[in-house]
Coordinates of C-alpha atoms and ligand atoms in Angstrom, one line a residue:
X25 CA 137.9 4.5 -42.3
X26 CA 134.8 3.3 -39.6
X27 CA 133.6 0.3 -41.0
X28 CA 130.1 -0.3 -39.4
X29 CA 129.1 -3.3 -37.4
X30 CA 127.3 -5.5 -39.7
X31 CA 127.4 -8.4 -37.1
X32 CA 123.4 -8.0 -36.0
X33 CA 122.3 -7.6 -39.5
X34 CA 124.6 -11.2 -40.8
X35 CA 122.8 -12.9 -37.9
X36 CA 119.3 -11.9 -38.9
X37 CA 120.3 -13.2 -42.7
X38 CA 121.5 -16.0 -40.7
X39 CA 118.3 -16.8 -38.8
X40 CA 116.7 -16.6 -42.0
X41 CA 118.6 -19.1 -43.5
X42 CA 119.7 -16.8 -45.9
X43 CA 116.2 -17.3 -47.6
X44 CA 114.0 -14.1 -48.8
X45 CA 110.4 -15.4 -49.5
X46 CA 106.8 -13.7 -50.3
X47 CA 104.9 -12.7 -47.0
X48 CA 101.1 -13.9 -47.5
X49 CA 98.5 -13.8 -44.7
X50 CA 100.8 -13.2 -42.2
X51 CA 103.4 -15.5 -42.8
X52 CA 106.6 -15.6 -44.8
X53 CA 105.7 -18.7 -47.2
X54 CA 107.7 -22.2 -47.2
X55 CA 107.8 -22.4 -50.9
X56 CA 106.2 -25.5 -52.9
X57 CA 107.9 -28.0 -55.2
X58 CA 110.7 -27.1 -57.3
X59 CA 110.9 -23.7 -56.5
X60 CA 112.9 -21.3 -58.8
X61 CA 115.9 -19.1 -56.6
X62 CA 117.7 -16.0 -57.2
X63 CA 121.0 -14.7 -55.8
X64 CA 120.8 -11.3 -53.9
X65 CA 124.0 -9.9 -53.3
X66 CA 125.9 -7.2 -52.2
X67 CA 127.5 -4.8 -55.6
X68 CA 130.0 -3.7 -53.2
X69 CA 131.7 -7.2 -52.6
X70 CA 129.8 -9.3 -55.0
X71 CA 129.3 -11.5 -52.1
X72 CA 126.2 -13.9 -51.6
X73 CA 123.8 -12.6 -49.4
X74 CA 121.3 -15.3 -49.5
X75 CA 118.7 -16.1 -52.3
X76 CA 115.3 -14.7 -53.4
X77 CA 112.1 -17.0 -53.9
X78 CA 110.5 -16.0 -57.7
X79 CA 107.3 -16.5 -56.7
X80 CA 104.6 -18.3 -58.9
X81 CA 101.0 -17.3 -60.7
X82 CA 100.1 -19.2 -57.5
X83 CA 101.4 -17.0 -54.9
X84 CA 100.4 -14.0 -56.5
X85 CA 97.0 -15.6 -56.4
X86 CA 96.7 -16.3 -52.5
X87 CA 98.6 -12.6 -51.7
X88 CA 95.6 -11.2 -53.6
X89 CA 93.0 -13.3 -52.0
X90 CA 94.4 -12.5 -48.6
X91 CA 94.4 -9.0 -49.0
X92 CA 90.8 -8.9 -50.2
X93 CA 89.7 -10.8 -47.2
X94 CA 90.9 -8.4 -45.2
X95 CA 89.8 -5.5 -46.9
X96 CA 86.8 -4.7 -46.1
X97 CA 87.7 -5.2 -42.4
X98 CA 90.6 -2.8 -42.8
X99 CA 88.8 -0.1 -44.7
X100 CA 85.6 -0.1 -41.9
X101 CA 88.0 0.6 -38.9
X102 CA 87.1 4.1 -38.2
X103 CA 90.3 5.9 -39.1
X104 CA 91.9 6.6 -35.5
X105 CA 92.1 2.5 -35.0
X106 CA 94.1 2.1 -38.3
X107 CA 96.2 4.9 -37.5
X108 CA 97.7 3.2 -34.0
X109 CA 98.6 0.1 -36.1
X110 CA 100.9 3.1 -38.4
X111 CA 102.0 4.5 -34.9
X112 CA 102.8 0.8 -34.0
X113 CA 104.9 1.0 -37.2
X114 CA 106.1 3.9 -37.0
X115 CA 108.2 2.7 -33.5
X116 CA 109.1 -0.7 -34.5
X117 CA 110.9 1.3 -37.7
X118 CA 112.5 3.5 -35.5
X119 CA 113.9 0.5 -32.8
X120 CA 115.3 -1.7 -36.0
X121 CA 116.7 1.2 -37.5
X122 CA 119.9 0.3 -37.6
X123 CA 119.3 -3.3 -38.6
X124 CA 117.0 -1.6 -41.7
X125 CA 120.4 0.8 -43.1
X126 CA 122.8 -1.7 -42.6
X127 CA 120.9 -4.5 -44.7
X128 CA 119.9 -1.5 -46.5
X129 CA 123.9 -1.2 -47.5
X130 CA 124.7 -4.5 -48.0
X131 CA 121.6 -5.0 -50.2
X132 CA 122.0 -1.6 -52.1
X133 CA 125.5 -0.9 -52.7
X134 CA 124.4 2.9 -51.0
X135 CA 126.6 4.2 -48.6
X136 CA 125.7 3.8 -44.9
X137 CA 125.3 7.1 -43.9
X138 CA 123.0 8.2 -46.3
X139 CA 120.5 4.7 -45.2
X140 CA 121.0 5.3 -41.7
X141 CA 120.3 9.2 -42.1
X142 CA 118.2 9.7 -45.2
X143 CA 116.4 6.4 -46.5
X144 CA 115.5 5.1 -43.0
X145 CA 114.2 8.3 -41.1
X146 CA 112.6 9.7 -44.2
X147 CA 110.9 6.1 -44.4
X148 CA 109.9 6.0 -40.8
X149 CA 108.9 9.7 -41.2
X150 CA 106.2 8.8 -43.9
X151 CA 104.2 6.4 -41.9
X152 CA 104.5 8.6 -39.2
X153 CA 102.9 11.5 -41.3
X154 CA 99.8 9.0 -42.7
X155 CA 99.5 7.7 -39.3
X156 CA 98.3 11.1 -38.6
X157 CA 96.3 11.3 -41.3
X158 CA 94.7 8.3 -40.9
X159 CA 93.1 9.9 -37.5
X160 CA 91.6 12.0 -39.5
X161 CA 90.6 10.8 -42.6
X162 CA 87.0 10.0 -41.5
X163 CA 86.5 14.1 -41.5
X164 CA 88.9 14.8 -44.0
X165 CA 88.1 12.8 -46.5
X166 CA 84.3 12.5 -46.0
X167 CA 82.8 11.4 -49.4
X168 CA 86.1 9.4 -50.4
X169 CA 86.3 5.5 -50.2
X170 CA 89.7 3.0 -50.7
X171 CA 89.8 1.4 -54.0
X172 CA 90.1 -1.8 -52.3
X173 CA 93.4 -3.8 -53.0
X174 CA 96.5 -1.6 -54.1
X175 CA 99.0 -3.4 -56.4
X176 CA 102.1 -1.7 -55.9
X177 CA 105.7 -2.6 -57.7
X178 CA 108.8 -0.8 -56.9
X179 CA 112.2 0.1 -57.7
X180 CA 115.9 -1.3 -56.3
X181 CA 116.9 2.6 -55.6
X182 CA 115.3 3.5 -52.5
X183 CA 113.9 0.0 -51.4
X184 CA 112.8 0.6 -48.1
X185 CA 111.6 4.8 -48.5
X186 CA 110.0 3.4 -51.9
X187 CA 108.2 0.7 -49.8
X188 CA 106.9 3.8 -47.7
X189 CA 105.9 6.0 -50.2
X190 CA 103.5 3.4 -51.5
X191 CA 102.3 1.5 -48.1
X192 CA 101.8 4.0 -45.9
X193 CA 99.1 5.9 -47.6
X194 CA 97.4 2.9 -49.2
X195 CA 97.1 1.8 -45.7
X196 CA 96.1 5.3 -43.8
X197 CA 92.8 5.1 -46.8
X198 CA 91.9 1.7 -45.9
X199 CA 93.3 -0.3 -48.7
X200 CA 95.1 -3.4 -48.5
X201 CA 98.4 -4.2 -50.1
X202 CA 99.8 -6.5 -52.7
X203 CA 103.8 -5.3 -52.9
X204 CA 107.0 -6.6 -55.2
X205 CA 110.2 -5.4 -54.1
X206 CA 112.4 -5.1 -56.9
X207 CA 114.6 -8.4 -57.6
X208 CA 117.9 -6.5 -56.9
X209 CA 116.8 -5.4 -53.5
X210 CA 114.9 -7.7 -51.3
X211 CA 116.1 -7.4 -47.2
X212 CA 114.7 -4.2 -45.8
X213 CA 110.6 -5.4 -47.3
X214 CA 111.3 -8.5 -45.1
X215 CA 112.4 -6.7 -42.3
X216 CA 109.3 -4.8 -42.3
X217 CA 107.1 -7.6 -43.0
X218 CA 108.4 -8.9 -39.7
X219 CA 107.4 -5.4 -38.2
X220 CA 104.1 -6.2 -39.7
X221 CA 103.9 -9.2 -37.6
X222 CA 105.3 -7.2 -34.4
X223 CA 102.9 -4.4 -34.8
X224 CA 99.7 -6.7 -34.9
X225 CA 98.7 -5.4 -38.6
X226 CA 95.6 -7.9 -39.2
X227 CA 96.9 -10.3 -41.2
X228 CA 96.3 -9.8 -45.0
X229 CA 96.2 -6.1 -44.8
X230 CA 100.5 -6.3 -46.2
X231 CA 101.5 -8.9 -48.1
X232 CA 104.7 -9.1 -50.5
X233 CA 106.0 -10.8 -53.2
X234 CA 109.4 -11.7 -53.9
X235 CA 110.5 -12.5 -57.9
X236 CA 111.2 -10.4 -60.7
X237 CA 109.0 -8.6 -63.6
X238 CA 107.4 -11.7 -64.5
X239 CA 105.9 -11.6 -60.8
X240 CA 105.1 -7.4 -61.5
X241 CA 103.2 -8.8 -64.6
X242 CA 100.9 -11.0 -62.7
X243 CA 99.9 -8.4 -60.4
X244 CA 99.5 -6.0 -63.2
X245 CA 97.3 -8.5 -64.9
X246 CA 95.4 -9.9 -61.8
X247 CA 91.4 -9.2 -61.9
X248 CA 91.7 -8.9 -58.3
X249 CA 93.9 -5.3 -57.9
X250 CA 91.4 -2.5 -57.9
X251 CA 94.8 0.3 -58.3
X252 CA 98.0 0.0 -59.3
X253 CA 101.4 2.4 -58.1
X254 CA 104.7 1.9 -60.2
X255 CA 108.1 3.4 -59.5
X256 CA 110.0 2.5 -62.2
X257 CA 111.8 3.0 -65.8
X258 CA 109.4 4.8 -68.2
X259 CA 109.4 2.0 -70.7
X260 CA 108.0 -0.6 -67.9
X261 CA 105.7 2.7 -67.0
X262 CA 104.2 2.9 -70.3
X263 CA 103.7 -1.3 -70.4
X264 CA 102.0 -1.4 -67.3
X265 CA 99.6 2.0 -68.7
X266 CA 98.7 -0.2 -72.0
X267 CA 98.3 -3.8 -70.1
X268 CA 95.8 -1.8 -67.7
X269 CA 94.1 0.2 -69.9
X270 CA 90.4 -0.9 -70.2
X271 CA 90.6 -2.7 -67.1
X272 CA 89.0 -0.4 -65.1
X273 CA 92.4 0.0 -62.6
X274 CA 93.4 3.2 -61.5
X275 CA 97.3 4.0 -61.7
X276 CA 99.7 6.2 -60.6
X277 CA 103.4 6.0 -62.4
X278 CA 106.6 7.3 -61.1
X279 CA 108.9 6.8 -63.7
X280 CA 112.1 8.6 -65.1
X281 CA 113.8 12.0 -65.3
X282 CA 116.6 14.6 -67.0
X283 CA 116.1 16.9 -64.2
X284 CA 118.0 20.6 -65.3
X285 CA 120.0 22.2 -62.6
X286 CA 120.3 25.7 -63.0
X287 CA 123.1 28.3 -62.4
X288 CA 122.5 32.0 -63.0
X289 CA 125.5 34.0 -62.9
X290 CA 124.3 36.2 -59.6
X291 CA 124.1 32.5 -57.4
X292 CA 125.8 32.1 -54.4
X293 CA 128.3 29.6 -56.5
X294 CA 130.0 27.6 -53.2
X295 CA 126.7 26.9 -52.1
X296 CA 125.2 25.8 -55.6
X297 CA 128.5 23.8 -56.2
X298 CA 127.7 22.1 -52.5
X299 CA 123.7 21.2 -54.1
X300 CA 125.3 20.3 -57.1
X301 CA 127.1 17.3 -55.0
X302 CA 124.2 16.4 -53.5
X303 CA 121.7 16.7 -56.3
X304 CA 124.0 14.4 -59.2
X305 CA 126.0 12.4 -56.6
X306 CA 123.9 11.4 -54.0
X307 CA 123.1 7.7 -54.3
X308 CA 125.9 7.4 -56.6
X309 CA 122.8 9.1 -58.9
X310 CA 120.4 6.9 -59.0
X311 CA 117.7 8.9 -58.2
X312 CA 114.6 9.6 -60.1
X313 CA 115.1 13.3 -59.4
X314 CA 118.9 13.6 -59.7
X315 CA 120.3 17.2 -61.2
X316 CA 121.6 15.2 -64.1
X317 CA 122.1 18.2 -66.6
X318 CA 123.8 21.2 -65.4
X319 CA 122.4 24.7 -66.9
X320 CA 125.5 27.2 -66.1
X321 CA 125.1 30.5 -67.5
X322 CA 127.9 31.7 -70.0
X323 CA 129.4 34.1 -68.4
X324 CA 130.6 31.4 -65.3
X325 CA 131.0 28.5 -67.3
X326 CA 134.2 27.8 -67.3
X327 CA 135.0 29.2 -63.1
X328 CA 132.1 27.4 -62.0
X329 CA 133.0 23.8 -63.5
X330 CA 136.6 24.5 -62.4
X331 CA 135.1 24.6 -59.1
X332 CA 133.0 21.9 -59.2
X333 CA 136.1 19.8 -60.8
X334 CA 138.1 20.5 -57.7
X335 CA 135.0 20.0 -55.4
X336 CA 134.4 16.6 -57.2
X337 CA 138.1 15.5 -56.0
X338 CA 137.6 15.1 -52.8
X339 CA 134.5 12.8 -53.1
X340 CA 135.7 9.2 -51.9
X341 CA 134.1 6.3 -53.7
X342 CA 134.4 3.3 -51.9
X343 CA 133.3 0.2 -49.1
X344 CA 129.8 2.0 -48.9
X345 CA 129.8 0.0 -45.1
X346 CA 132.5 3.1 -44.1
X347 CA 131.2 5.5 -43.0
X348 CA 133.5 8.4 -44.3
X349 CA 132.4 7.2 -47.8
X350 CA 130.5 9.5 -50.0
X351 CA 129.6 7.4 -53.1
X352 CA 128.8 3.4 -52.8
X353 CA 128.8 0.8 -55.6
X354 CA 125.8 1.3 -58.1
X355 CA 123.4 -1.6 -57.5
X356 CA 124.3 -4.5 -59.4
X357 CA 126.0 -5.1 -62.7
X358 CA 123.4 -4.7 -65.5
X359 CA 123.4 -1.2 -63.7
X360 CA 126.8 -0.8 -64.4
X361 CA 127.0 -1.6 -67.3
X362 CA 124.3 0.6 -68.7
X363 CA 126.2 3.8 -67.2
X364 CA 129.3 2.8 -69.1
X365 CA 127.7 2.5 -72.5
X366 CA 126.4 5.5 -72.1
X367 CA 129.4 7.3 -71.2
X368 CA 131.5 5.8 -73.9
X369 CA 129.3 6.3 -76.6
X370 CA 128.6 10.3 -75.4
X371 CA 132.3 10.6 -75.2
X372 CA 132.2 9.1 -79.3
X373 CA 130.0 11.3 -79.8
X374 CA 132.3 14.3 -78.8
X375 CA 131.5 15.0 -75.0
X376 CA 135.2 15.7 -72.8
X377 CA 135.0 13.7 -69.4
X378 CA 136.4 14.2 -66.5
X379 CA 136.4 11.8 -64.1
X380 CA 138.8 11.6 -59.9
X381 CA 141.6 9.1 -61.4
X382 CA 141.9 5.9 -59.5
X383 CA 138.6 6.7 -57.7
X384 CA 137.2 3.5 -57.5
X385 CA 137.8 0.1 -55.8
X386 CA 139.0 -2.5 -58.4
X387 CA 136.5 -5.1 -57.4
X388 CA 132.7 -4.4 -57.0
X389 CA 129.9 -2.3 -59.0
X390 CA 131.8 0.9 -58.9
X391 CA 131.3 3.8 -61.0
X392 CA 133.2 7.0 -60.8
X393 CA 131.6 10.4 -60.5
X394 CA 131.6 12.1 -64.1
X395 CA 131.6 14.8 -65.4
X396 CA 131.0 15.7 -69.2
X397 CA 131.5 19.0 -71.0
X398 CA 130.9 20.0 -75.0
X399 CA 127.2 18.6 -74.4
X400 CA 124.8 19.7 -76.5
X401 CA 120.7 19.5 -75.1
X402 CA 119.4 17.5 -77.9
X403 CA 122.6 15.0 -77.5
X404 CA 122.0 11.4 -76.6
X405 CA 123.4 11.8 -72.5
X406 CA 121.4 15.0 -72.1
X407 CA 118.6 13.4 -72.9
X408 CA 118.3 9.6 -71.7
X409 CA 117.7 9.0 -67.7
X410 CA 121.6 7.4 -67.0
X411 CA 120.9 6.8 -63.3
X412 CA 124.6 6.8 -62.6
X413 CA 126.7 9.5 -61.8
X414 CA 127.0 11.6 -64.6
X415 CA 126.4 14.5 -64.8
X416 CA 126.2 16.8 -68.7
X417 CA 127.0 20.7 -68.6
X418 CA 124.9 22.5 -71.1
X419 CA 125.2 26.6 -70.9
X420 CA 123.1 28.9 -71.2
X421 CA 122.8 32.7 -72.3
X422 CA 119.5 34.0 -70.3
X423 CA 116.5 33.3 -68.6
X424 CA 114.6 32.3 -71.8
X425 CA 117.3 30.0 -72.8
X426 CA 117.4 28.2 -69.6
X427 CA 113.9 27.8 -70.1
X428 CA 114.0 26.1 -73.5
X429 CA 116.7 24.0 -72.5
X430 CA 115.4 23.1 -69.1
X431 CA 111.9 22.4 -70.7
X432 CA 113.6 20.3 -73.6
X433 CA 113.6 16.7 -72.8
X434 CA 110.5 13.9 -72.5
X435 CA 110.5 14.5 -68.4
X436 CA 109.4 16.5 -66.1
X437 CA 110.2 15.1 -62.6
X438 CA 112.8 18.3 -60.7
X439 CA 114.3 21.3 -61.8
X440 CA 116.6 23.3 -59.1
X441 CA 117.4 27.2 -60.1
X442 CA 120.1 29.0 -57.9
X443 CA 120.3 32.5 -58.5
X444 CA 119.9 35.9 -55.8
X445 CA 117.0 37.2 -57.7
X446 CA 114.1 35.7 -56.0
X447 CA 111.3 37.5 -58.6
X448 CA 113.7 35.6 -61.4
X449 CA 113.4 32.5 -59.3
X450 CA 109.7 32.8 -59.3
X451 CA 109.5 33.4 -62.9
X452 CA 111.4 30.5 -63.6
X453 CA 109.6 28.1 -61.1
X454 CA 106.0 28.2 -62.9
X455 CA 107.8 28.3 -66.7
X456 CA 109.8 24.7 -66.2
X457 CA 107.2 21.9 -66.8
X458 CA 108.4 19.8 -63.7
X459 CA 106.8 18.3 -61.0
X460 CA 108.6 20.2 -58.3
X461 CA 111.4 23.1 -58.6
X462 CA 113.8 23.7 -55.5
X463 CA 115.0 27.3 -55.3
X464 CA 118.7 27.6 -54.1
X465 CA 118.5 23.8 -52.6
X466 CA 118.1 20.5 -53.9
X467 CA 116.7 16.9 -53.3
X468 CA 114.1 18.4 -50.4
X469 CA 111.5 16.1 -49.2
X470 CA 109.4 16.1 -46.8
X471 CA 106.1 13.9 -46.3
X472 CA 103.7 16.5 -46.2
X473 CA 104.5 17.5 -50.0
X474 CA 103.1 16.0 -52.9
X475 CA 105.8 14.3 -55.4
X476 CA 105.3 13.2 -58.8
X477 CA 106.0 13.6 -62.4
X478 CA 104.9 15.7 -65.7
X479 CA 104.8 14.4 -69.2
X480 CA 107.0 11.0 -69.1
X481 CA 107.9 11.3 -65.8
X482 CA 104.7 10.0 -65.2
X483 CA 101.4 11.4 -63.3
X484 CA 100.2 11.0 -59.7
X485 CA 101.7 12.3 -56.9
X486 CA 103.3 10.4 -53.5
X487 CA 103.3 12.6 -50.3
X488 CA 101.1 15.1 -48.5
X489 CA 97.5 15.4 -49.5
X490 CA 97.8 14.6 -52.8
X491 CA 99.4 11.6 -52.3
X492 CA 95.8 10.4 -50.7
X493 CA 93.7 11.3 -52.9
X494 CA 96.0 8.4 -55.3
X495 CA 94.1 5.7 -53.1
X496 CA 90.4 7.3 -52.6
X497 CA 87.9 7.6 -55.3
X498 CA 85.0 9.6 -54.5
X499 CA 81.7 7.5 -53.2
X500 CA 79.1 10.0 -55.2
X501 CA 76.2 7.4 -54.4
X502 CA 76.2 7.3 -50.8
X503 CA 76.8 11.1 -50.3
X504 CA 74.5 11.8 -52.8
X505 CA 71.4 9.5 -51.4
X506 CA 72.9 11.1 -48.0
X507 CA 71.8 14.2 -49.4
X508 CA 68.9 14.3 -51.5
X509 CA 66.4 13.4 -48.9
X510 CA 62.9 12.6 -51.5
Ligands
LIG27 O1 113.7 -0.8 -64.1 P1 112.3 -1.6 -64.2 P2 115.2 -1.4 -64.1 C1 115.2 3.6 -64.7 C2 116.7 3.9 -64.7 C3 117.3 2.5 -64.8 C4 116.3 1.9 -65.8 C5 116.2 0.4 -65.7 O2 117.0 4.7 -65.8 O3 118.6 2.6 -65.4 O4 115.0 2.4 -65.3 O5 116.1 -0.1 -64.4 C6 109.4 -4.4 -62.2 N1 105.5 -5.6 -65.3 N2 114.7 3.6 -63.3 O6 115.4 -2.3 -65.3 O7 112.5 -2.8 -65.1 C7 110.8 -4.8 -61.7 O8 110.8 -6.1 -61.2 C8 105.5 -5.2 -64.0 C9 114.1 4.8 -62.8 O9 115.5 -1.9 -62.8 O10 111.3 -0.5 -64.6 C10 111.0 -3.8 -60.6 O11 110.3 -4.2 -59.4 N3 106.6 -4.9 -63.3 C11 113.3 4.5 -61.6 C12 110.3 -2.5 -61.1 O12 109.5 -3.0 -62.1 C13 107.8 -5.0 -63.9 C14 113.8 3.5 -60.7 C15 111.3 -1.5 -61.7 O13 112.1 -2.1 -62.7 C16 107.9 -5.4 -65.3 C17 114.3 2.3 -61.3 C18 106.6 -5.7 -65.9 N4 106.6 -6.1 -67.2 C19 114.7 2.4 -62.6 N5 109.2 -5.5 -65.6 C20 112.8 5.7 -60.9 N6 111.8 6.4 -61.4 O14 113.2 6.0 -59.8 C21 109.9 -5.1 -64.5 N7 109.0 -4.8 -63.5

């Protein structure tokens, strides 16, 4: 084991006082009379990390005044002056990276080598991207204008990639942001308010605030957001839908998935049990996009989930601050708890587990990798988002089946299909009613490429061009008087 040095990131808690608070204008606020805390701690240890301010009608209030002040400023920078404040970002993210995935970690439960070499570049590599398309937007997007001040709420799963995905292209159109962390995961958004602060972003243009759904409410319900971005469960999704409808909001949603993984019997099967790991067990599965059903084709059933049995063996579950750990401690209890209930109640209901024995650490937020057999598709656990890792193996007999079964659930975020036969592949890509399918590969982002959901998984997509036109509506009137000289 290679514990990492978590000394610089338990002084910067330190020199904080241990206090996470909204950012507002600038500046982190000293909170008024009798104000309300929450613990944030670390699922690993169940240690204290410090405690979160649950900010009031009041806060929400002045972050929303603040960033209408500065929007109109913002928005009339020509786009190349907005894009050095992203640059400026951009290099502040990459000089505190380690500070971002070790309070990442500790905040998270997620093991450090995936924050230090997923969650943090990929962040940093999102405002890079719409730093560059920020020097262009005046030519690219002629005719487009910012809605004006973007609402955004996010999840506790990828805090600081999450924060990304929503700031960086509401800032590159020329909006200003009003952003809640979720309660479980506060560190890295303060971290980068701070980088806010070093970059010179005019003050206003970012603002947070800390608390829990009660805080997301107000900003759902404030007359001052002109758009709204959510990442979060589909029930919270489809609240948010019906408490903005009729207010004249636009929204994007992010929400849930059952995303099918899919092994023809032709597959390269070492390399599809390898995406496998990655697609169910990254991030202990809590992932929007996790391959949480396995499709295997009949005639390898039973050799490929011997394989993947033996594969899942050697996972280690554990400190997620080691850095030889594969799977960290799922992010709080509630969390756990969840996964468990599910698990119990498929096994009830006739599923066979199999799970490493003695995997986990006694104390902490741990849950095991699983893996359940004798699943049906319309069962309960191949059907409900579990955000653990657990994964259900379904089989299949052909391509039509895996169809059906892939297509038979209320989401529509991933699908991944292994198989040699790249016309198959390319049959099955446009058939399976999912936002993105990966062929032979799994859990591929990249900036440039437009992410987002069908049916319940939600609409809007985050990433590549796409993900702009999410904060621009088109300004018909001044293109049109533009053009129709009388
Ligand atoms: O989500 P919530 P929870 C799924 C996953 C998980 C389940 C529950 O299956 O097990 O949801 O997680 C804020 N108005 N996903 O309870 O409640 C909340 O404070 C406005 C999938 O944590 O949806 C947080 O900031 N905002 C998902 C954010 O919504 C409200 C990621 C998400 O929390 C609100 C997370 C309200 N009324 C969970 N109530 C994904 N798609 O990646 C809560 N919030």
């Amino acid at each position: 084991p290679a514990p990492e040095d978590d000394k610089p990131a338990r002084a910067w808690i330190d020199q904080r006082g241990g206090k996470f608070v909204s950012f507002i204008n600038g500046k982190f606020v000293t909170p008024g009379d009798k104000p309300t805390w929450f613990p944030a701690e670390n699922p690993a240890t169940g240690e204290k990390l410090g405690q979160v301010y649950q900010s009031t009608q009041k806060d929400v209030d002045a972050a929303v005044k603040a960033a209408r002040a500065a929007q109109e400023n913002w928005a009339a920078l020509p786009g190349f002056e907005r894009a050095k404040y992203l640059y400026a970002i951009t290099r502040l993210m990459q000089k505190h990276a380690r500070l971002f995935a070790v309070l990442e970690t500790l905040d998270n439960g997620k093991p450090i080598r995936e924050s230090r070499d997923i969650d943090v570049p990929a962040a940093t590599a999102h405002f890079h991207h719409h730093a560059g398309w920020a020097q262009i937007m005046d030519d690219e997007f002629d005719g487009y204008e910012p809605y004006g001040v973007a609402g955004q709420i996010i999840p506790w799963n990828f805090p600081l990639l999450m924060l990304a995905w929503k700031v960086a292209p509401a800032l590159a159109t020329g909006n200003t942001v009003v952003l809640k962390p979720a309660e479980q995961t506060n560190l890295t958004a303060q971290l980068f308010a701070e980088i806010c602060v070093e970059a010179g972003l005019p003050k206003g243009v970012f603002n947070l605030v800390t608390g829990d759904g009660k805080v997301g409410a107000m900003i759902v319900a404030h007359d001052g957001i002109d758009k709204l971005a959510f990442t979060g469960s589909t029930d919270i999704g489809r609240l948010i839908r019906k408490e903005s409808a009729g207010s004249g909001k636009a929204l994007t949603l992010e929400l849930g998935g059952k995303s099918p993984y899919i092994v023809f019997d032709d597959a390269d099967i070492d390399s599809a049990v390898e995406g496998l790991v990655d697609a169910i067990w990254f991030n202990q599965g809590e992932v929007c996009c996790a391959g949480s059903r396995l499709l295997v084709q009949e005639s390898i059933y039973d050799s490929f989930v011997e394989k993947l049995k033996r594969r899942m063996q050697n996972l280690r579950v554990g400190n997620p601050m080691d850095k030889c750990v594969d799977l960290g401690a799922v992010v709080d209890k509630t969390q756990l708890d969840r996964i468990t209930k599910l698990v119990d109640k498929a096994v009830k209901d006739g599923a066979e587990i199999y799970q490493i024995k003695d995997a986990c650490p006694t104390k902490g937020c741990f849950y095991p990798p699983t893996i359940l057999t004798n699943v049906e598709p319309s069962d309960e656990i191949a059907q409900i988002e579990v955000f653990g890792p657990v994964l259900s193996v379904i089989s299949f007999r052909n391509q039509q089946d895996a169809v059906a079964i892939a297509n038979n659930t209320r989401f529509g975020l991933a699908a991944t299909v292994w198989t040699e036969n790249i016309n198959m592949a390319l049959e099955m890509a446009p058939a399976i009613k999912a936002g993105v399918v990966w062929i032979n590969s799994s859990n591929r982002f990249y900036a440039g490429c437009g992410f987002g959901g069908y049916r319940e998984s939600g609409y809007g997509r985050e990433g590549g061009k796409e993900g702009l036109y999410a904060y621009l509506k088109p300004s018909y009137l001044s293109t049109l008087s533009e053009a129709s000289p009388r």
